[in-house]
mmCIF file of C-alpha atoms in Angstrom:
data_model
loop_
_atom_site.group_PDB
_atom_site.id
_atom_site.type_symbol
_atom_site.label_atom_id
_atom_site.label_comp_id
_atom_site.label_asym_id
_atom_site.label_seq_id
_atom_site.Cartn_x
_atom_site.Cartn_y
_atom_site.Cartn_z
ATOM 1 C CA MET Y 299 -3.356 3.877 16.407
ATOM 2 C CA ALA Y 300 -2.794 6.609 18.916
ATOM 3 C CA ALA Y 301 -0.405 6.421 21.846
ATOM 4 C CA GLY Y 302 -1.816 4.287 24.635
ATOM 5 C CA ALA Y 303 -4.159 2.408 22.300
ATOM 6 C CA PRO Y 304 -4.390 -1.371 22.874
ATOM 7 C CA ARG Y 305 -1.794 -3.486 21.112
ATOM 8 C CA VAL Y 306 -2.765 -5.877 18.340
ATOM 9 C CA PHE Y 307 -1.860 -9.573 18.404
ATOM 10 C CA VAL Y 308 -0.943 -10.805 14.946
ATOM 11 C CA SER Y 309 -2.879 -14.082 15.224
ATOM 12 C CA HIS Y 310 -6.049 -11.941 15.215
ATOM 13 C CA LEU Y 311 -4.998 -10.398 11.887
ATOM 14 C CA SER Y 312 -4.566 -13.604 9.933
ATOM 15 C CA GLY Y 313 -7.200 -13.715 7.207
ATOM 16 C CA VAL Y 314 -8.899 -10.414 8.120
ATOM 17 C CA PRO Y 315 -10.127 -8.325 5.170
ATOM 18 C CA VAL Y 316 -8.228 -5.308 3.840
ATOM 19 C CA PHE Y 317 -10.351 -2.355 2.652
ATOM 20 C CA ASP Y 318 -9.631 0.810 0.713
ATOM 21 C CA PRO Y 319 -10.990 4.178 1.965
ATOM 22 C CA ASN Y 320 -14.208 3.680 -0.047
ATOM 23 C CA GLY Y 321 -15.026 0.456 1.796
ATOM 24 C CA ASP Y 322 -14.158 -1.860 -1.098
ATOM 25 C CA GLN Y 323 -12.305 -5.019 -0.113
ATOM 26 C CA VAL Y 324 -8.945 -5.444 -1.837
ATOM 27 C CA GLY Y 325 -7.829 -8.693 -0.204
ATOM 28 C CA ARG Y 326 -7.023 -10.504 3.050
ATOM 29 C CA VAL Y 327 -4.053 -10.487 5.422
ATOM 30 C CA ARG Y 328 -1.812 -13.543 4.998
ATOM 31 C CA ASP Y 329 1.295 -12.459 6.944
ATOM 32 C CA LEU Y 330 3.237 -9.506 8.314
ATOM 33 C CA VAL Y 331 6.777 -8.507 7.383
ATOM 34 C CA ALA Y 332 9.269 -7.386 10.038
ATOM 35 C CA MET Y 333 12.930 -6.363 10.059
ATOM 36 C CA LEU Y 334 15.326 -7.204 12.886
ATOM 37 C CA ARG Y 335 17.500 -4.376 14.214
ATOM 38 C CA VAL Y 336 20.757 -3.948 16.077
ATOM 39 C CA GLY Y 337 21.258 -2.096 19.324
ATOM 40 C CA GLY Y 338 18.659 -3.940 21.400
ATOM 41 C CA ARG Y 339 15.761 -2.264 19.621
ATOM 42 C CA PRO Y 340 12.485 -4.078 18.891
ATOM 43 C CA PRO Y 341 11.889 -5.453 15.385
ATOM 44 C CA ARG Y 342 10.284 -2.927 13.072
ATOM 45 C CA LEU Y 343 7.112 -3.879 11.196
ATOM 46 C CA LEU Y 344 7.577 -3.050 7.510
ATOM 47 C CA GLY Y 345 4.231 -4.078 6.056
ATOM 48 C CA ILE Y 346 1.556 -6.682 5.439
ATOM 49 C CA VAL Y 347 1.392 -9.521 2.919
ATOM 50 C CA VAL Y 348 -2.065 -9.250 1.368
ATOM 51 C CA GLU Y 349 -3.678 -11.908 -0.811
ATOM 52 C CA VAL Y 350 -5.801 -10.145 -3.421
ATOM 53 C CA ILE Y 351 -8.770 -11.552 -5.324
ATOM 54 C CA SER Y 352 -6.573 -13.245 -7.954
ATOM 55 C CA ARG Y 353 -4.766 -15.107 -5.116
ATOM 56 C CA ARG Y 354 -1.640 -13.103 -5.825
ATOM 57 C CA ARG Y 355 0.229 -12.073 -2.685
ATOM 58 C CA ILE Y 356 1.338 -8.441 -2.638
ATOM 59 C CA PHE Y 357 3.168 -6.199 -0.164
ATOM 60 C CA LEU Y 358 1.323 -3.377 1.619
ATOM 61 C CA PRO Y 359 3.734 -0.996 3.448
ATOM 62 C CA MET Y 360 2.679 0.053 6.951
ATOM 63 C CA THR Y 361 2.987 3.685 5.826
ATOM 64 C CA ARG Y 362 -0.111 3.031 3.698
ATOM 65 C CA VAL Y 363 -2.133 1.504 6.546
ATOM 66 C CA THR Y 364 -4.451 4.046 8.150
ATOM 67 C CA GLY Y 365 -6.202 1.754 10.623
ATOM 68 C CA ILE Y 366 -6.180 -1.724 12.185
ATOM 69 C CA GLU Y 367 -9.356 -2.239 14.162
ATOM 70 C CA SER Y 368 -12.541 -4.300 14.495
ATOM 71 C CA GLY Y 369 -11.186 -7.206 12.496
ATOM 72 C CA GLN Y 370 -10.200 -5.167 9.454
ATOM 73 C CA VAL Y 371 -7.285 -3.258 7.934
ATOM 74 C CA ILE Y 372 -7.890 0.101 6.213
ATOM 75 C CA THR Y 373 -5.439 1.398 3.601
ATOM 76 C CA THR Y 374 -4.835 4.711 1.861
ATOM 77 C CA GLY Y 375 -6.120 3.110 -1.331
ATOM 78 C CA VAL Y 376 -2.697 3.184 -3.057
ATOM 79 C CA ILE Y 377 -1.676 -0.454 -3.525
ATOM 80 C CA ASN Y 378 1.066 -1.918 -5.693
ATOM 81 C CA MET Y 379 -0.228 -5.130 -7.275
ATOM 82 C CA ARG Y 380 3.168 -6.669 -8.008
ATOM 83 C CA ARG Y 381 3.838 -10.054 -6.410
ATOM 84 C CA PHE Y 382 5.472 -10.025 -2.960
ATOM 85 C CA GLU Y 383 9.043 -11.300 -2.816
ATOM 86 C CA GLN Y 384 10.704 -11.649 0.568
ATOM 87 C CA ARG Y 385 14.111 -9.966 0.866
ATOM 88 C CA PRO Y 386 17.141 -11.129 2.889
ATOM 89 C CA THR Y 387 16.580 -8.615 5.700
ATOM 90 C CA GLU Y 388 12.872 -9.430 6.090
ATOM 91 C CA ARG Y 389 11.153 -11.910 8.421
ATOM 92 C CA LEU Y 390 7.582 -13.208 8.103
ATOM 93 C CA VAL Y 391 5.936 -12.811 11.502
ATOM 94 C CA LEU Y 392 3.330 -15.553 11.192
ATOM 95 C CA GLY Y 393 5.504 -17.847 9.102
ATOM 96 C CA GLU Y 394 8.804 -17.492 10.995
ATOM 97 C CA PHE Y 395 8.103 -16.121 14.482
ATOM 98 C CA LEU Y 396 5.191 -18.252 15.672
ATOM 99 C CA ASP Y 397 6.058 -21.667 17.178
ATOM 100 C CA ARG Y 398 9.726 -20.699 17.292
ATOM 101 C CA ARG Y 399 11.636 -21.763 20.403
ATOM 102 C CA VAL Y 400 13.624 -19.008 22.101
ATOM 103 C CA ARG Y 401 14.865 -18.300 25.619
ATOM 104 C CA LEU Y 402 13.885 -15.941 28.407
ATOM 105 C CA VAL Y 403 16.760 -13.543 29.066
ATOM 106 C CA GLU Y 404 16.331 -13.515 32.834
ATOM 107 C CA THR Y 405 16.235 -17.276 33.483
ATOM 108 C CA GLY Y 406 17.548 -18.846 30.280
ATOM 109 C CA GLU Y 407 14.434 -21.023 30.230
ATOM 110 C CA GLU Y 408 13.275 -22.229 26.816
ATOM 111 C CA VAL Y 409 9.863 -20.971 25.667
ATOM 112 C CA THR Y 410 7.747 -21.287 22.525
ATOM 113 C CA ILE Y 411 6.305 -18.174 20.894
ATOM 114 C CA LEU Y 412 2.551 -18.557 20.452
ATOM 115 C CA ASP Y 413 1.700 -15.009 19.391
ATOM 116 C CA VAL Y 414 3.290 -11.620 18.707
ATOM 117 C CA ALA Y 415 1.905 -8.190 19.633
ATOM 118 C CA ILE Y 416 2.492 -5.077 17.517
ATOM 119 C CA GLN Y 417 1.963 -1.429 18.414
ATOM 120 C CA GLN Y 418 2.209 1.861 16.540
ATOM 121 C CA LEU Y 419 4.692 4.441 17.753
ATOM 122 C CA PRO Y 420 3.185 7.699 19.059
ATOM 123 C CA ALA Y 421 2.597 10.410 16.435
ATOM 124 C CA ARG Y 422 4.180 8.291 13.685
ATOM 125 C CA ARG Y 423 3.239 5.668 11.119
ATOM 126 C CA ASP Y 424 5.997 3.307 12.251
ATOM 127 C CA TRP Y 425 5.004 0.046 13.923
ATOM 128 C CA GLU Y 426 7.135 -2.195 16.142
ATOM 129 C CA ILE Y 427 6.843 -5.622 17.678
ATOM 130 C CA ASP Y 428 5.871 -4.868 21.242
ATOM 131 C CA LYS Y 429 5.446 -8.153 23.157
ATOM 132 C CA TYR Y 430 5.529 -11.941 22.786
ATOM 133 C CA PHE Y 431 2.948 -14.387 24.132
ATOM 134 C CA VAL Y 432 4.958 -17.495 25.069
ATOM 135 C CA ARG Y 433 4.557 -20.963 26.607
ATOM 136 C CA LYS Y 434 7.215 -22.368 28.896
ATOM 137 C CA GLY Y 435 8.739 -25.760 28.197
ATOM 138 C CA ARG Y 436 9.463 -27.523 24.926
ATOM 139 C CA GLY Y 437 6.949 -28.264 22.185
ATOM 140 C CA GLY Y 438 5.412 -31.634 21.367
ATOM 141 C CA ALA Y 439 3.224 -33.524 23.810
ATOM 142 C CA LEU Y 440 4.127 -31.300 26.757
ATOM 143 C CA ARG Y 441 3.418 -28.084 24.914
ATOM 144 C CA ARG Y 442 -0.142 -27.612 26.159
ATOM 145 C CA LYS Y 443 0.842 -28.206 29.777
ATOM 146 C CA GLY Y 444 3.330 -25.344 30.113
ATOM 147 C CA GLU Y 445 2.614 -22.007 31.743
ATOM 148 C CA THR Y 446 1.774 -19.180 29.332
ATOM 149 C CA LEU Y 447 2.723 -15.553 29.836
ATOM 150 C CA THR Y 448 3.123 -12.287 27.940
ATOM 151 C CA VAL Y 449 6.603 -10.756 27.995
ATOM 152 C CA ASP Y 450 8.282 -7.690 26.539
ATOM 153 C CA TRP Y 451 10.240 -8.174 23.331
ATOM 154 C CA SER Y 452 13.442 -7.432 25.285
ATOM 155 C CA ALA Y 453 12.754 -10.342 27.661
ATOM 156 C CA VAL Y 454 13.364 -12.877 24.872
ATOM 157 C CA SER Y 455 16.673 -13.730 23.207
ATOM 158 C CA GLY Y 456 16.981 -15.145 19.716
ATOM 159 C CA PHE Y 457 15.565 -12.441 17.450
ATOM 160 C CA SER Y 458 17.783 -9.339 17.576
ATOM 161 C CA LEU Y 459 20.803 -8.943 15.292
ATOM 162 C CA GLU Y 460 24.288 -9.130 16.752
ATOM 163 C CA GLU Y 461 26.288 -5.919 16.482
ATOM 164 C CA HIS Y 462 29.149 -7.832 14.834
ATOM 165 C CA GLY Y 463 26.891 -9.538 12.315
ATOM 166 C CA GLN Y 464 28.082 -9.642 8.714
ATOM 167 C CA GLY Y 465 26.337 -8.848 5.470
ATOM 168 C CA ALA Y 466 23.969 -6.137 4.324
ATOM 169 C CA GLU Y 467 21.389 -7.052 6.964
ATOM 170 C CA SER Y 468 23.376 -5.602 9.845
ATOM 171 C CA LEU Y 469 24.622 -2.641 7.836
ATOM 172 C CA VAL Y 470 21.090 -1.729 6.750
ATOM 173 C CA ALA Y 471 19.928 -1.959 10.352
ATOM 174 C CA THR Y 472 22.694 0.469 11.313
ATOM 175 C CA PHE Y 473 21.740 2.845 8.493
ATOM 176 C CA GLU Y 474 18.175 2.915 9.779
ATOM 177 C CA ARG Y 475 19.214 5.444 12.436
ATOM 178 C CA LEU Y 476 20.450 7.922 9.839
ATOM 179 C CA ARG Y 477 18.720 10.502 7.704
ATOM 180 C CA PRO Y 478 18.463 9.669 3.969
ATOM 181 C CA THR Y 479 21.131 12.295 3.187
ATOM 182 C CA ASP Y 480 23.601 10.617 5.549
ATOM 183 C CA VAL Y 481 22.796 7.125 4.260
ATOM 184 C CA ALA Y 482 23.411 8.420 0.728
ATOM 185 C CA ASN Y 483 26.770 9.843 1.783
ATOM 186 C CA ALA Y 484 27.794 6.512 3.333
ATOM 187 C CA LEU Y 485 26.539 4.596 0.309
ATOM 188 C CA HIS Y 486 28.498 6.827 -2.062
ATOM 189 C CA HIS Y 487 31.768 5.814 -0.397
ATOM 190 C CA LEU Y 488 31.119 2.055 -0.547
ATOM 191 C CA SER Y 489 32.434 -0.159 -3.335
ATOM 192 C CA PRO Y 490 30.021 -0.704 -6.264
ATOM 193 C CA LYS Y 491 29.485 -4.328 -5.162
ATOM 194 C CA ARG Y 492 28.711 -3.369 -1.577
ATOM 195 C CA ARG Y 493 26.547 -0.454 -2.721
ATOM 196 C CA ALA Y 494 24.417 -2.848 -4.786
ATOM 197 C CA GLU Y 495 24.068 -5.269 -1.848
ATOM 198 C CA VAL Y 496 22.879 -2.543 0.506
ATOM 199 C CA ALA Y 497 20.501 -1.089 -2.086
ATOM 200 C CA ALA Y 498 18.967 -4.527 -2.622
ATOM 201 C CA ALA Y 499 18.378 -4.891 1.127
ATOM 202 C CA LEU Y 500 16.699 -1.501 1.658
ATOM 203 C CA ASP Y 501 12.918 -1.374 1.369
ATOM 204 C CA ASP Y 502 11.434 0.527 -1.584
ATOM 205 C CA ASP Y 503 10.468 3.716 0.262
ATOM 206 C CA ARG Y 504 13.817 3.957 2.067
ATOM 207 C CA LEU Y 505 15.797 3.314 -1.120
ATOM 208 C CA ALA Y 506 13.716 5.933 -2.940
ATOM 209 C CA ASP Y 507 14.526 8.528 -0.251
ATOM 210 C CA VAL Y 508 18.230 7.665 -0.413
ATOM 211 C CA LEU Y 509 18.387 7.726 -4.218
ATOM 212 C CA GLU Y 510 17.009 11.269 -4.217
ATOM 213 C CA GLU Y 511 20.086 12.340 -2.205
ATOM 214 C CA LEU Y 512 22.730 10.566 -4.323
ATOM 215 C CA PRO Y 513 24.779 11.941 -7.223
ATOM 216 C CA GLU Y 514 23.363 11.086 -10.648
ATOM 217 C CA ASP Y 515 26.105 8.549 -11.452
ATOM 218 C CA ASP Y 516 25.318 6.564 -8.289
ATOM 219 C CA GLN Y 517 21.591 6.733 -9.002
ATOM 220 C CA VAL Y 518 22.044 5.331 -12.504
ATOM 221 C CA GLU Y 519 24.400 2.605 -11.257
ATOM 222 C CA ILE Y 520 22.040 1.434 -8.501
ATOM 223 C CA ILE Y 521 18.831 1.528 -10.531
ATOM 224 C CA GLY Y 522 20.613 -0.384 -13.295
ATOM 225 C CA LYS Y 523 21.502 -3.255 -10.957
ATOM 226 C CA LEU Y 524 17.972 -3.738 -9.602
ATOM 227 C CA LYS Y 525 15.517 -6.129 -11.206
ATOM 228 C CA GLU Y 526 13.363 -4.121 -13.585
ATOM 229 C CA GLU Y 527 10.117 -4.618 -11.634
ATOM 230 C CA ARG Y 528 11.834 -3.557 -8.403
ATOM 231 C CA ALA Y 529 13.392 -0.560 -10.161
ATOM 232 C CA ALA Y 530 9.902 0.503 -11.303
ATOM 233 C CA ASP Y 531 8.602 0.134 -7.723
ATOM 234 C CA VAL Y 532 11.397 2.366 -6.405
ATOM 235 C CA LEU Y 533 10.784 4.979 -9.109
ATOM 236 C CA GLU Y 534 7.091 5.048 -8.111
ATOM 237 C CA ALA Y 535 8.114 5.687 -4.498
ATOM 238 C CA MET Y 536 10.353 8.627 -5.477
ATOM 239 C CA ASP Y 537 9.065 12.168 -5.856
ATOM 240 C CA PRO Y 538 7.963 12.480 -9.504
ATOM 241 C CA ASP Y 539 10.446 15.260 -10.264
ATOM 242 C CA ASP Y 540 13.353 13.211 -8.875
ATOM 243 C CA ALA Y 541 12.189 10.115 -10.767
ATOM 244 C CA ALA Y 542 12.012 12.175 -13.968
ATOM 245 C CA ASP Y 543 15.542 13.486 -13.413
ATOM 246 C CA LEU Y 544 16.864 9.957 -12.898
ATOM 247 C CA LEU Y 545 15.060 8.479 -15.902
ATOM 248 C CA SER Y 546 16.348 11.262 -18.123
ATOM 249 C CA GLU Y 547 19.884 9.989 -17.449
ATOM 250 C CA LEU Y 548 19.094 6.473 -18.718
ATOM 251 C CA PRO Y 549 19.305 5.190 -22.302
ATOM 252 C CA GLU Y 550 16.027 5.641 -24.181
ATOM 253 C CA GLU Y 551 15.250 1.910 -24.279
ATOM 254 C CA ASP Y 552 15.749 1.465 -20.516
ATOM 255 C CA LYS Y 553 13.729 4.591 -19.768
ATOM 256 C CA GLU Y 554 10.729 3.446 -21.814
ATOM 257 C CA ARG Y 555 10.854 -0.076 -20.398
ATOM 258 C CA LEU Y 556 10.767 1.208 -16.807
ATOM 259 C CA LEU Y 557 7.989 3.698 -17.568
ATOM 260 C CA MET Y 558 5.889 0.854 -19.004
ATOM 261 C CA LEU Y 559 6.379 -1.129 -15.787
ATOM 262 C CA MET Y 560 5.302 1.761 -13.553
ATOM 263 C CA ARG Y 561 1.692 2.375 -12.558
ATOM 264 C CA PRO Y 562 0.026 4.389 -15.361
ATOM 265 C CA ASP Y 563 -0.767 7.387 -13.136
ATOM 266 C CA ASP Y 564 2.794 7.580 -11.799
ATOM 267 C CA ALA Y 565 4.268 7.130 -15.274
ATOM 268 C CA ALA Y 566 2.016 9.880 -16.662
ATOM 269 C CA ASP Y 567 3.262 12.355 -14.034
ATOM 270 C CA VAL Y 568 6.874 11.518 -14.811
ATOM 271 C CA ARG Y 569 6.379 11.738 -18.598
ATOM 272 C CA ARG Y 570 4.765 15.168 -18.191
ATOM 273 C CA LEU Y 571 7.723 16.417 -16.161
ATOM 274 C CA MET Y 572 10.198 15.047 -18.677
ATOM 275 C CA SER Y 573 8.506 17.060 -21.430
ATOM 276 C CA TYR Y 574 9.748 20.353 -19.903
ATOM 277 C CA GLU Y 575 13.212 21.834 -20.109
ATOM 278 C CA GLU Y 576 15.290 20.892 -17.061
ATOM 279 C CA ARG Y 577 16.014 24.385 -15.712
ATOM 280 C CA THR Y 578 12.446 25.713 -15.975
ATOM 281 C CA ALA Y 579 9.546 25.814 -13.537
ATOM 282 C CA GLY Y 580 7.974 22.823 -15.313
ATOM 283 C CA GLY Y 581 11.180 20.799 -15.122
ATOM 284 C CA LEU Y 582 11.747 21.691 -11.456
ATOM 285 C CA MET Y 583 8.222 21.214 -10.104
ATOM 286 C CA THR Y 584 6.677 18.316 -8.263
ATOM 287 C CA THR Y 585 3.251 17.144 -9.414
ATOM 288 C CA GLU Y 586 2.153 16.262 -5.861
ATOM 289 C CA PRO Y 587 1.431 19.493 -3.941
ATOM 290 C CA ILE Y 588 -1.477 19.616 -1.478
ATOM 291 C CA VAL Y 589 -4.565 20.421 -3.565
ATOM 292 C CA LEU Y 590 -7.931 21.194 -1.965
ATOM 293 C CA ARG Y 591 -11.315 22.092 -3.398
ATOM 294 C CA PRO Y 592 -12.941 25.420 -2.453
ATOM 295 C CA ASP Y 593 -15.451 23.713 -0.125
ATOM 296 C CA ALA Y 594 -12.714 22.088 1.982
ATOM 297 C CA THR Y 595 -12.366 23.377 5.537
ATOM 298 C CA VAL Y 596 -9.369 24.574 7.511
ATOM 299 C CA ALA Y 597 -9.597 21.297 9.448
ATOM 300 C CA ASP Y 598 -9.330 19.370 6.156
ATOM 301 C CA ALA Y 599 -6.281 21.414 5.175
ATOM 302 C CA LEU Y 600 -4.526 20.884 8.503
ATOM 303 C CA ALA Y 601 -5.158 17.141 8.280
ATOM 304 C CA ARG Y 602 -3.434 17.072 4.890
ATOM 305 C CA VAL Y 603 -0.535 19.208 6.128
ATOM 306 C CA ARG Y 604 0.080 16.795 9.028
ATOM 307 C CA ARG Y 605 0.982 13.904 6.697
ATOM 308 C CA SER Y 606 4.375 12.579 7.749
ATOM 309 C CA ASP Y 607 5.504 11.833 4.185
ATOM 310 C CA LEU Y 608 5.357 15.505 3.145
ATOM 311 C CA SER Y 609 8.473 17.656 3.043
ATOM 312 C CA PRO Y 610 8.342 20.870 5.108
ATOM 313 C CA ALA Y 611 8.326 22.925 1.905
ATOM 314 C CA LEU Y 612 5.260 21.127 0.510
ATOM 315 C CA ALA Y 613 3.483 21.242 3.881
ATOM 316 C CA ALA Y 614 3.945 25.028 4.138
ATOM 317 C CA GLN Y 615 0.857 25.814 2.041
ATOM 318 C CA VAL Y 616 -2.111 24.282 0.250
ATOM 319 C CA TYR Y 617 -3.362 25.117 -3.230
ATOM 320 C CA VAL Y 618 -7.078 25.718 -3.768
ATOM 321 C CA CYS Y 619 -8.430 24.564 -7.144
ATOM 322 C CA ARG Y 620 -11.708 23.599 -8.729
ATOM 323 C CA PRO Y 621 -12.197 19.888 -9.554
ATOM 324 C CA PRO Y 622 -10.454 17.764 -10.585
ATOM 325 C CA ASP Y 623 -8.009 18.026 -7.689
ATOM 326 C CA GLU Y 624 -5.253 15.893 -9.211
ATOM 327 C CA THR Y 625 -2.647 17.770 -11.235
ATOM 328 C CA PRO Y 626 -3.309 19.107 -13.793
ATOM 329 C CA THR Y 627 -6.266 20.415 -11.819
ATOM 330 C CA GLY Y 628 -9.296 22.499 -12.601
ATOM 331 C CA LYS Y 629 -8.992 26.289 -12.360
ATOM 332 C CA TYR Y 630 -6.358 27.416 -9.847
ATOM 333 C CA LEU Y 631 -7.891 29.849 -7.306
ATOM 334 C CA GLY Y 632 -4.978 30.626 -5.006
ATOM 335 C CA THR Y 633 -2.894 29.588 -2.031
ATOM 336 C CA VAL Y 634 -3.490 29.306 1.701
ATOM 337 C CA HIS Y 635 -0.337 29.426 3.826
ATOM 338 C CA PHE Y 636 0.132 27.260 6.893
ATOM 339 C CA GLN Y 637 0.254 30.224 9.272
ATOM 340 C CA ARG Y 638 -3.117 31.442 8.011
ATOM 341 C CA LEU Y 639 -4.582 27.976 8.615
ATOM 342 C CA LEU Y 640 -3.483 28.197 12.234
ATOM 343 C CA ARG Y 641 -5.190 31.565 12.714
ATOM 344 C CA ASP Y 642 -8.650 30.641 11.420
ATOM 345 C CA PRO Y 643 -11.336 28.390 12.945
ATOM 346 C CA PRO Y 644 -11.413 24.717 11.839
ATOM 347 C CA PHE Y 645 -14.851 25.089 10.208
ATOM 348 C CA ALA Y 646 -13.834 28.003 7.953
ATOM 349 C CA LEU Y 647 -13.726 27.229 4.226
ATOM 350 C CA VAL Y 648 -10.338 27.550 2.551
ATOM 351 C CA SER Y 649 -12.023 29.503 -0.258
ATOM 352 C CA SER Y 650 -12.779 32.275 2.238
ATOM 353 C CA ILE Y 651 -9.125 32.777 3.214
ATOM 354 C CA VAL Y 652 -7.367 32.032 -0.067
ATOM 355 C CA ASP Y 653 -4.530 34.353 -1.169
ATOM 356 C CA SER Y 654 -5.077 35.115 -4.855
ATOM 357 C CA ASP Y 655 -2.821 38.172 -5.089
ATOM 358 C CA LEU Y 656 0.379 36.417 -6.148
ATOM 359 C CA VAL Y 657 0.530 35.583 -9.842
ATOM 360 C CA PRO Y 658 1.604 31.942 -10.401
ATOM 361 C CA LEU Y 659 4.445 31.047 -12.750
ATOM 362 C CA PRO Y 660 4.113 29.425 -16.180
ATOM 363 C CA PRO Y 661 5.889 26.088 -16.750
ATOM 364 C CA ASP Y 662 8.447 27.661 -19.121
ATOM 365 C CA ALA Y 663 9.641 30.227 -16.545
ATOM 366 C CA PRO Y 664 13.463 29.913 -16.328
ATOM 367 C CA LEU Y 665 15.317 29.040 -13.134
ATOM 368 C CA SER Y 666 16.389 32.663 -12.592
ATOM 369 C CA VAL Y 667 12.753 33.800 -12.554
ATOM 370 C CA VAL Y 668 11.743 31.016 -10.138
ATOM 371 C CA THR Y 669 14.599 31.925 -7.804
ATOM 372 C CA SER Y 670 13.758 35.635 -7.865
ATOM 373 C CA TYR Y 671 10.067 34.876 -7.221
ATOM 374 C CA LEU Y 672 10.836 32.782 -4.118
ATOM 375 C CA ALA Y 673 13.258 35.402 -2.786
ATOM 376 C CA ALA Y 674 11.044 38.415 -3.487
ATOM 377 C CA TYR Y 675 7.987 37.004 -1.730
ATOM 378 C CA ASN Y 676 9.806 35.015 1.008
ATOM 379 C CA LEU Y 677 8.232 31.745 -0.097
ATOM 380 C CA VAL Y 678 9.358 28.123 0.143
ATOM 381 C CA SER Y 679 7.297 26.960 -2.839
ATOM 382 C CA VAL Y 680 5.573 28.503 -5.846
ATOM 383 C CA PRO Y 681 2.581 27.296 -7.921
ATOM 384 C CA VAL Y 682 3.037 26.469 -11.618
ATOM 385 C CA VAL Y 683 -0.050 27.070 -13.779
ATOM 386 C CA ASP Y 684 -0.652 26.469 -17.503
ATOM 387 C CA GLU Y 685 -2.340 28.787 -20.038
ATOM 388 C CA SER Y 686 -5.795 27.431 -19.197
ATOM 389 C CA GLY Y 687 -5.365 28.302 -15.508
ATOM 390 C CA SER Y 688 -4.890 24.707 -14.287
ATOM 391 C CA LEU Y 689 -2.376 23.966 -11.537
ATOM 392 C CA LEU Y 690 0.396 21.732 -12.908
ATOM 393 C CA GLY Y 691 2.505 21.469 -9.773
ATOM 394 C CA ALA Y 692 4.712 23.424 -7.398
ATOM 395 C CA VAL Y 693 8.404 24.250 -7.301
ATOM 396 C CA THR Y 694 9.931 23.939 -3.812
ATOM 397 C CA VAL Y 695 12.990 25.772 -2.567
ATOM 398 C CA ASP Y 696 14.983 22.546 -2.060
ATOM 399 C CA ASP Y 697 14.667 21.695 -5.752
ATOM 400 C CA VAL Y 698 15.816 25.182 -6.676
ATOM 401 C CA LEU Y 699 18.858 24.845 -4.412
ATOM 402 C CA ASP Y 700 19.760 21.542 -6.083
ATOM 403 C CA HIS Y 701 20.179 23.439 -9.355
ATOM 404 C CA LEU Y 702 21.937 26.488 -7.876
ATOM 405 C CA LEU Y 703 24.665 24.524 -6.077
ATOM 406 C CA PRO Y 704 27.700 23.111 -7.932
ATOM 407 C CA GLU Y 705 26.954 19.855 -9.773
ATOM 408 C CA ASP Y 706 29.231 17.834 -7.483
ATOM 409 C CA TRP Y 707 27.910 19.233 -4.188
ATOM 410 C CA ARG Y 708 26.443 15.876 -3.149
ATOM 411 C CA GLU Y 709 29.849 14.235 -3.497
ATOM 412 C CA THR Y 710 31.543 16.451 -0.919
ATOM 413 C CA ASP Y 711 31.988 15.481 2.726
ATOM 414 C CA LEU Y 712 30.785 18.840 4.041
ATOM 415 C CA HIS Y 713 27.607 17.361 5.546
ATOM 416 C CA SER Y 714 28.909 13.957 6.535
ATOM 417 C CA GLU Y 715 30.505 14.460 9.951
ATOM 418 C CA GLU Y 716 27.901 16.710 11.535
ATOM 419 C CA GLY Y 717 25.035 15.088 9.636
ATOM 420 C CA VAL Y 718 25.891 11.570 10.791
ATOM 421 C CA ALA Y 719 26.334 12.750 14.362
ATOM 422 C CA HIS Y 720 22.913 14.386 14.442
ATOM 423 C CA GLY Y 721 21.319 11.542 12.464
ATOM 424 C CA ARG Y 722 22.231 9.061 15.163
#
């Protein structure tokens, strides 16, 4: 929903169908999940509880919702079918917000919440609770006689967390202002017990981002204390190369058990990465670069580059391949860099501007060769292609740096003071 678009009242979402991009219905909305926050900020909407055909209730993150309009919810098509379990930091909007009695900040008058409005933040996928529709007076027989009005979320007391609140809930809300690297640094210095409590309270995507920034010992400790199904969910949310690195540190039995619990496609990517030597192009690469077919346009490419979940290194170029366009792809044709996309008209085909001069690397290329390649051609990522000419993935400069720095670089405090200051 773009900035300035009308807000959505949650009562209108109850029971509406949820569709994938192909128009197939995957279920219906049964509730919405929000997280309270400190600092006088509105509650953040984490996702939607969807009841699928089998009557199982699953969790759909808001980052995978592409549209809420005309009585329907559209998703990216990537849905985890594991049963929804509410966590301590989460609140059900329909189940816990509606009919709750709170007070107006200005007058102290008691009101009953009849509905809740949500709105998407400009240029982001984040959603927040925007307003409350309330009725003055107490419930019961007098409920229908009270005046109704719509107020800002800040005009109502009774939902925001206190700054001095105890437990992981308040700490997680404080961490929300920080970058994953800074959260990881803070988490590293907590006691093992407290670290486990905070990890359990973070949502899957956030925990995945934080795990990628932690030392290996902390990663293994945290993933080992999660329930196995949750651990598999978090591994799915991690970049495949980071998930492969983490799994390689686990005992063989634990590794296989978690891989079996992961979605088959995600597990296949991770298994393929684990088959390569660690300090080679194959062991360093991610299997999720931006892949486009030759008949895609510049406009298509720019739309893919704009995705908020992409790292800057992955968004710096797209890789043009013949079908299939999932790694390992059909024949690799070349690369189109972001700057070139900005210089050509939106209707131009990427096949007409592809750079095929640079020879891609094989998966067994050692780290020294990958590093020299990136430096020689001033690149931030490099394609990895097998003997048949299929694109296997891409190595990004951040993954190369991880292996060039000392093993304990994540455990230093060099980035903590400045990083936390800027993260806030």
